[in-house]
Amino acid sequence: MDNAERTAITFRHEQWRAVTTGMLETAGATFLLLIAVRWFQAGALAKGLVAGGGSMGLLATPLTVWLVSRRGWAASKAAACLSLAGAACCLVMAVFPVLPVFVLGSMLATASAAAGIPLLTQIYQENYPDDRRGKLFSRTIMIRIAVAAIFSDLAGRALSHDLGHFQWLLVTFALAFLGTAFCLNRIPSRPLTNDGGAHPFHSLRFAKEDALFRRTLICWMLMGSANLMMLPLRIEYLANPKYKLALAVSTIALLTGVIPNVARLCLSPLWGWLFDRMNFFTLRIVLNLGFAVGILAFFTSNTMTGLVLGAIVFGISNAGGDVAWSLWVTKLAPPERVADYMSVHTFFTGVRGVLAPLIAFPLAAQLSLMWLAALCTGLIVLASVLLLPEIKFGKTMRKGTALVEEVAD
C-alpha cells in the first residue's frame, strides 16, 4: 500500500485504540494506587511497587526492541501481544483479590502496556508524514483524554458508592486491553532493523555516541524524576487522612483524572501544532516550567481552589508532555533507528520511574509534602537551565533524519 493509505489505516485504528487506552490510562494514573491505599491499606513498599509498574515496563523496552528485531516481528503485532498479556493480568487480579496478587498483577499489567511504546513510536515514524505527525498524534490523544476524563468520573462514582466494585473495574481494564490488541493487530508496520546486537541493551550505545541525545537525556532525567516523585503523591495527599484532606473517592478522581484530562483535551491540539513547528528545546523548557508551577500550586494548597488550579496547570503541561515525550526522537534519530532511540529514552524513563515512587513515599514520611514539592520544583528548574544552551541546536534538527554534523561530535 502507498503512504497515504498507510496513514489513513493507522489513523483510523489509532482513533479506536485511543478509546481503550484512555480507559487504561486511568488505571495507572489513579485507580490501581487508590485501590491499594483504600481497599488493601497497602504499606509504602507495596504502594511504590504499584505506582512503579509502568516504569518497570519502560526498563524492559530495550529488551522488547531487541527481541522483536531479532525475531523479525512486525512492530504492531508484537505490541498487540503485549496488550494480551496485560488483559490476562487484570483478569487474574479480579479473580484473586488479595494484596500480593494485586501488587504483582498491577505491576505486570502496567508494565506490559509500557514495554511496547518504542514499537508505537516506530509505527508513527513509518506511517505518519513528518509535517503532520504531531497533529495526527494529538488528535488521537484528544480522544484518549476525553475517554479518560469520562471514565475517571464514572469509575470514581462507582467506587465511591461501593469500593468493593473494584473487581468489576479490573475486568473492564482487561476488556480494554483486549480492544487495544485488536486495533494494534490491524495497523500496518514493518519488522524492525536488526543490527545483530549481541545483547538486549545494545541500543544504549546511542546515548554514548550521540552527544546531543545524551545531554537531552540527562536534563530529562532531572525533570522526569521530580515529576514522577510527585505524581503518585497526589493520590496520597488527597486520600491519606494524615494530610487532613481525606477526600471522597469521587473528588479524588475529579482532581487527578477529570480536571487534568479536560485541560489536556483543550490544549492537546495546540501542543501538537507547536511540536510540528516550534524549536523542540524551547518547547521542552516551557513544558518544564508548567510542571513546576503545577506541583507548587497543588501541594502548597489545602483549599479546593488551589487544588483545582494545580490540576489544571498539570493537565495543560501534560498535554504538551504527551506529544513531546512520545515523538521527540523522530526529530533526532535516523528513521530506521527511531525504535532504538526511543527504547533508550524509555529505559531511562523507567529507571527514574521505578526509583521515584520508592524514594517519594519514604521521603513523604519524613518531610512535609510542601518541602518535597519545593525540592522537586528546584530539580525541574535546573533541568530547564541546562537545556538553554541546546536551543541553538533545535534550529538544525530535521524531522526523521540524523542531526547535522555540528551536533554529532
XYZ file of C-alpha atoms in Angstrom:
409
model
C 0.000 0.000 0.000
C 1.103 3.591 -0.589
C 1.996 6.051 2.164
C -1.371 7.826 2.111
C -3.204 4.554 2.612
C -0.893 3.508 5.436
C -1.518 6.850 7.142
C -5.291 6.547 6.778
C -5.438 2.983 8.105
C -3.132 3.768 11.010
C -5.029 6.891 11.989
C -8.389 5.107 11.826
C -7.305 2.285 14.125
C -5.418 4.663 16.392
C -8.663 6.569 16.928
C -10.383 3.402 18.098
C -7.374 2.396 20.182
C -7.465 5.786 21.870
C -10.804 4.804 23.440
C -9.360 1.720 25.139
C -6.058 3.348 26.097
C -7.990 6.237 27.644
C -9.652 3.747 29.973
C -6.335 2.045 30.722
C -4.645 5.366 31.434
C -6.865 5.819 34.475
C -5.633 2.507 35.878
C -2.026 3.563 36.265
C -2.790 7.222 36.972
C -5.486 6.818 39.618
C -7.373 3.639 40.327
C -4.775 0.940 40.957
C -2.989 3.081 43.540
C -6.301 4.255 45.011
C -7.430 0.637 45.471
C -4.084 -0.192 47.085
C -4.455 2.724 49.541
C -8.149 2.495 50.386
C -9.101 -1.194 49.980
C -5.881 -3.033 50.794
C -4.388 -0.315 53.060
C -1.038 -1.102 51.485
C 2.263 -0.052 53.007
C 4.879 2.245 51.462
C 6.685 -0.556 49.577
C 3.505 -2.009 48.084
C 2.281 1.445 47.036
C 5.638 2.195 45.464
C 5.582 -1.064 43.509
C 2.046 -0.439 42.230
C 2.967 3.115 41.213
C 6.206 1.945 39.567
C 4.814 -0.890 37.442
C 4.675 1.111 34.236
C 8.217 2.278 34.793
C 9.372 -1.316 35.117
C 7.875 -1.895 31.692
C 9.864 1.057 30.366
C 13.026 -0.522 31.769
C 12.267 -3.540 29.622
C 11.881 -1.578 26.375
C 15.443 -2.229 25.121
C 14.771 -5.937 25.642
C 11.458 -5.614 23.806
C 13.031 -3.875 20.804
C 15.941 -6.346 20.746
C 13.647 -9.399 20.805
C 11.233 -8.012 18.218
C 14.059 -7.060 15.835
C 15.835 -10.421 16.190
C 12.621 -12.383 15.611
C 11.641 -10.282 12.611
C 8.204 -9.492 14.041
C 6.132 -6.573 12.805
C 6.036 -3.811 15.427
C 2.238 -3.674 15.631
C 1.856 -7.453 16.038
C 4.377 -7.503 18.883
C 2.632 -4.595 20.629
C -0.683 -6.453 20.318
C 0.808 -9.483 22.087
C 1.898 -7.279 24.987
C -1.671 -5.975 25.327
C -2.964 -9.543 25.521
C -0.571 -10.145 28.408
C -1.988 -7.089 30.183
C -5.522 -8.422 29.771
C -4.533 -11.727 31.368
C -3.002 -9.938 34.375
C -6.134 -7.880 35.010
C -8.341 -10.976 34.900
C -6.142 -12.791 37.416
C -6.258 -9.762 39.742
C -10.073 -9.719 39.530
C -10.398 -13.429 40.296
C -7.896 -13.417 43.188
C -8.418 -10.118 45.114
C -5.576 -10.402 47.634
C -2.780 -7.866 48.134
C 0.209 -9.917 46.819
C -1.665 -10.845 43.635
C -2.932 -7.281 43.239
C 0.533 -5.760 43.585
C 2.158 -8.257 41.195
C -0.718 -8.067 38.711
C -0.726 -4.265 38.743
C 2.996 -4.190 38.087
C 2.824 -6.669 35.191
C -0.290 -5.159 33.592
C 1.051 -1.606 33.536
C 4.500 -2.889 32.550
C 3.077 -4.719 29.525
C 1.433 -1.505 28.330
C 4.645 0.483 28.707
C 7.002 -2.097 27.187
C 5.607 -1.591 23.686
C 5.946 2.207 23.499
C 9.077 2.239 21.238
C 7.208 -0.028 18.831
C 4.410 2.521 18.597
C 6.854 5.374 18.011
C 8.403 3.411 15.144
C 4.912 2.959 13.680
C 4.290 6.709 13.858
C 7.648 7.325 12.141
C 6.744 4.938 9.312
C 3.069 5.749 8.813
C 2.627 9.437 9.698
C 4.214 12.147 7.475
C 6.839 14.368 9.083
C 4.903 17.616 8.787
C 1.667 16.167 10.260
C 2.975 13.687 12.833
C 2.334 15.884 15.865
C -1.077 16.926 14.555
C -2.298 13.376 13.899
C -0.897 12.108 17.175
C -2.541 14.924 19.158
C -5.927 14.182 17.560
C -5.889 10.622 18.847
C -4.621 11.917 22.183
C -7.731 14.112 22.377
C -9.946 11.039 22.135
C -7.875 9.240 24.749
C -8.063 12.218 27.094
C -11.832 12.629 26.705
C -12.394 8.947 27.412
C -10.035 9.068 30.411
C -11.892 12.043 31.878
C -15.333 10.463 31.419
C -14.196 7.059 32.611
C -12.459 8.559 35.659
C -15.684 10.244 36.661
C -17.878 7.164 36.150
C -15.473 4.733 37.802
C -14.829 7.167 40.649
C -18.554 7.445 41.333
C -18.958 3.663 41.242
C -16.097 3.076 43.691
C -17.279 5.906 45.920
C -20.640 4.143 46.200
C -19.039 0.756 46.922
C -15.273 0.236 46.806
C -15.890 -3.491 46.542
C -16.779 -2.911 42.892
C -13.070 -2.676 42.115
C -13.083 -6.287 40.815
C -15.503 -5.314 38.057
C -13.265 -2.363 37.277
C -10.346 -4.774 36.790
C -12.480 -6.832 34.384
C -13.201 -3.624 32.457
C -9.482 -2.934 32.225
C -8.953 -6.468 30.869
C -11.538 -5.820 28.135
C -9.803 -2.533 27.309
C -6.508 -4.386 26.874
C -8.229 -6.810 24.501
C -9.632 -3.914 22.469
C -6.161 -2.375 22.277
C -4.720 -5.642 20.972
C -7.462 -5.874 18.346
C -6.672 -2.397 16.983
C -2.896 -2.837 17.025
C -3.147 -6.106 15.143
C -4.697 -4.251 12.193
C -2.172 -1.415 11.887
C 0.388 -1.882 9.082
C 4.024 -1.970 10.173
C 7.384 -3.383 9.151
C 9.849 -5.537 11.062
C 12.440 -3.550 12.998
C 16.011 -3.205 11.712
C 18.175 -5.989 13.141
C 21.804 -4.948 13.500
C 22.819 -8.209 15.134
C 23.341 -6.749 18.607
C 24.739 -9.367 20.948
C 22.713 -8.321 23.997
C 19.350 -6.669 24.774
C 20.887 -3.337 25.821
C 22.938 -2.844 22.670
C 20.813 0.207 21.793
C 22.117 2.086 24.842
C 25.257 2.810 22.820
C 23.366 5.650 21.118
C 23.412 7.602 24.387
C 27.205 7.438 24.232
C 27.643 8.064 20.512
C 25.142 10.944 20.097
C 26.232 13.903 22.249
C 23.047 15.946 21.933
C 20.914 12.900 22.624
C 22.971 12.210 25.758
C 22.721 15.762 27.091
C 18.978 15.857 26.494
C 18.550 12.560 28.327
C 20.390 13.973 31.353
C 18.106 17.002 31.514
C 15.062 14.807 31.039
C 16.259 12.616 33.921
C 16.274 15.585 36.308
C 12.891 16.884 35.254
C 11.268 13.462 34.967
C 12.500 12.264 38.353
C 10.997 15.301 40.054
C 7.679 14.975 38.248
C 7.393 11.235 38.848
C 8.165 11.635 42.545
C 5.224 13.977 42.985
C 2.778 12.209 40.651
C 1.775 9.287 42.933
C 1.875 11.575 45.951
C -1.146 13.384 44.522
C -3.262 10.359 45.434
C -1.516 10.042 48.788
C -2.048 13.737 49.568
C -5.753 13.610 48.770
C -6.597 10.165 50.175
C -4.488 9.733 53.300
C -6.100 11.186 56.475
C -2.573 12.092 57.620
C -2.738 15.205 55.405
C -6.146 16.251 56.823
C -7.918 16.194 53.454
C -9.167 12.565 53.180
C -11.387 13.455 50.232
C -14.084 11.196 48.822
C -13.064 8.802 46.047
C -15.176 10.728 43.538
C -13.451 14.009 44.473
C -10.012 12.405 44.181
C -10.934 11.089 40.738
C -12.128 14.602 39.832
C -8.834 16.242 40.863
C -6.464 13.590 39.494
C -8.424 12.365 36.490
C -11.275 14.545 35.277
C -9.926 18.105 35.641
C -6.376 17.412 34.344
C -7.785 15.469 31.415
C -10.228 18.216 30.485
C -7.301 20.662 30.440
C -5.262 18.211 28.345
C -8.176 17.818 25.952
C -8.498 21.556 25.370
C -4.781 22.189 24.838
C -3.669 18.997 23.068
C -4.291 20.325 19.503
C -2.199 23.410 20.249
C 0.723 21.353 21.547
C 0.550 19.057 18.510
C 0.692 22.089 16.209
C 3.584 23.584 18.183
C 5.542 20.317 18.097
C 5.470 20.314 14.292
C 6.672 23.933 14.085
C 8.465 25.036 17.264
C 12.078 24.655 18.354
C 11.929 21.435 20.381
C 14.190 22.595 23.224
C 12.222 25.816 23.700
C 9.061 23.741 23.795
C 10.569 21.419 26.401
C 11.614 24.317 28.660
C 8.119 25.830 28.535
C 6.636 22.469 29.487
C 9.112 22.041 32.341
C 8.136 25.369 33.879
C 4.478 24.434 33.559
C 5.037 21.222 35.514
C 6.921 23.177 38.204
C 4.072 25.654 38.642
C 1.536 22.822 38.748
C 3.420 20.992 41.506
C 3.746 24.106 43.666
C 0.102 25.096 43.217
C -1.169 21.609 44.079
C 0.963 20.747 47.097
C 1.120 24.158 48.751
C -2.655 24.464 48.973
C -5.273 22.738 51.103
C -8.199 24.558 49.509
C -10.285 23.296 46.626
C -9.390 26.400 44.590
C -5.656 25.721 44.886
C -6.071 22.009 44.168
C -8.166 22.711 41.069
C -5.631 25.298 39.842
C -2.782 22.823 40.306
C -4.767 20.129 38.490
C -5.468 22.463 35.552
C -1.836 23.581 35.159
C -0.666 19.978 35.413
C -3.176 18.952 32.740
C -2.084 21.739 30.383
C 1.575 20.779 30.767
C 0.767 17.097 30.465
C -0.939 17.745 27.127
C 2.339 19.031 25.712
C 4.272 16.334 27.513
C 2.227 13.647 25.756
C 3.396 14.817 22.357
C 6.961 15.791 23.255
C 7.712 12.620 25.221
C 6.235 10.272 22.618
C 7.581 11.813 19.409
C 10.734 13.826 20.106
C 13.143 11.097 18.953
C 11.556 11.261 15.481
C 13.188 14.700 15.166
C 16.603 13.426 16.141
C 17.046 9.750 15.190
C 17.654 8.265 11.740
C 14.318 6.844 10.509
C 15.383 3.210 10.828
C 16.656 3.799 14.375
C 13.624 5.517 15.911
C 12.628 2.439 17.938
C 16.213 2.065 19.201
C 16.484 5.714 20.237
C 13.048 5.565 21.812
C 13.965 2.439 23.774
C 16.941 4.311 25.272
C 14.673 7.224 26.199
C 12.027 4.923 27.702
C 14.674 2.861 29.522
C 15.928 5.904 31.417
C 12.312 6.979 31.977
C 11.842 3.552 33.547
C 14.905 3.980 35.751
C 13.560 7.189 37.252
C 10.019 5.872 37.255
C 10.933 2.837 39.354
C 13.117 4.787 41.757
C 10.931 7.891 42.103
C 7.911 6.318 43.875
C 10.170 4.157 46.045
C 12.020 7.322 47.095
C 8.962 9.559 47.262
C 6.832 7.614 49.738
C 9.602 7.170 52.369
C 10.607 10.834 51.940
C 6.988 11.872 52.378
C 7.029 10.066 55.712
C 9.986 12.202 56.853
C 9.391 15.562 55.152
C 6.336 17.709 54.635
C 4.918 17.481 51.128
C 5.442 21.234 50.776
C 9.205 20.868 51.234
C 9.291 17.843 48.937
C 7.387 19.817 46.290
C 9.899 22.674 46.602
C 12.802 20.243 46.170
C 11.283 18.722 43.045
C 10.487 22.143 41.629
C 14.167 23.056 42.028
C 15.186 19.968 40.015
C 12.806 20.929 37.208
C 14.166 24.486 37.093
C 17.739 23.118 36.986
C 16.817 20.858 34.057
C 15.385 23.852 32.216
C 18.517 25.929 32.776
C 20.700 23.097 31.446
C 18.576 22.950 28.280
C 19.102 26.633 27.440
C 22.419 26.054 25.552
C 20.734 23.378 23.435
C 18.155 25.751 21.939
C 20.547 26.671 19.118
C 20.676 23.003 18.073
C 16.890 22.818 17.895
C 17.060 25.019 14.805
C 19.099 22.382 12.959
C 17.093 19.317 13.960
C 15.420 17.791 10.957
C 12.384 15.549 11.231
C 13.131 11.899 10.606
C 16.846 12.337 9.933
C 20.044 12.405 11.892
C 21.345 15.700 13.209
C 23.633 17.862 11.166
C 27.331 17.318 11.682
C 27.801 20.196 14.110
C 25.974 18.296 16.889
C 27.196 14.802 16.070
C 30.571 15.096 17.760
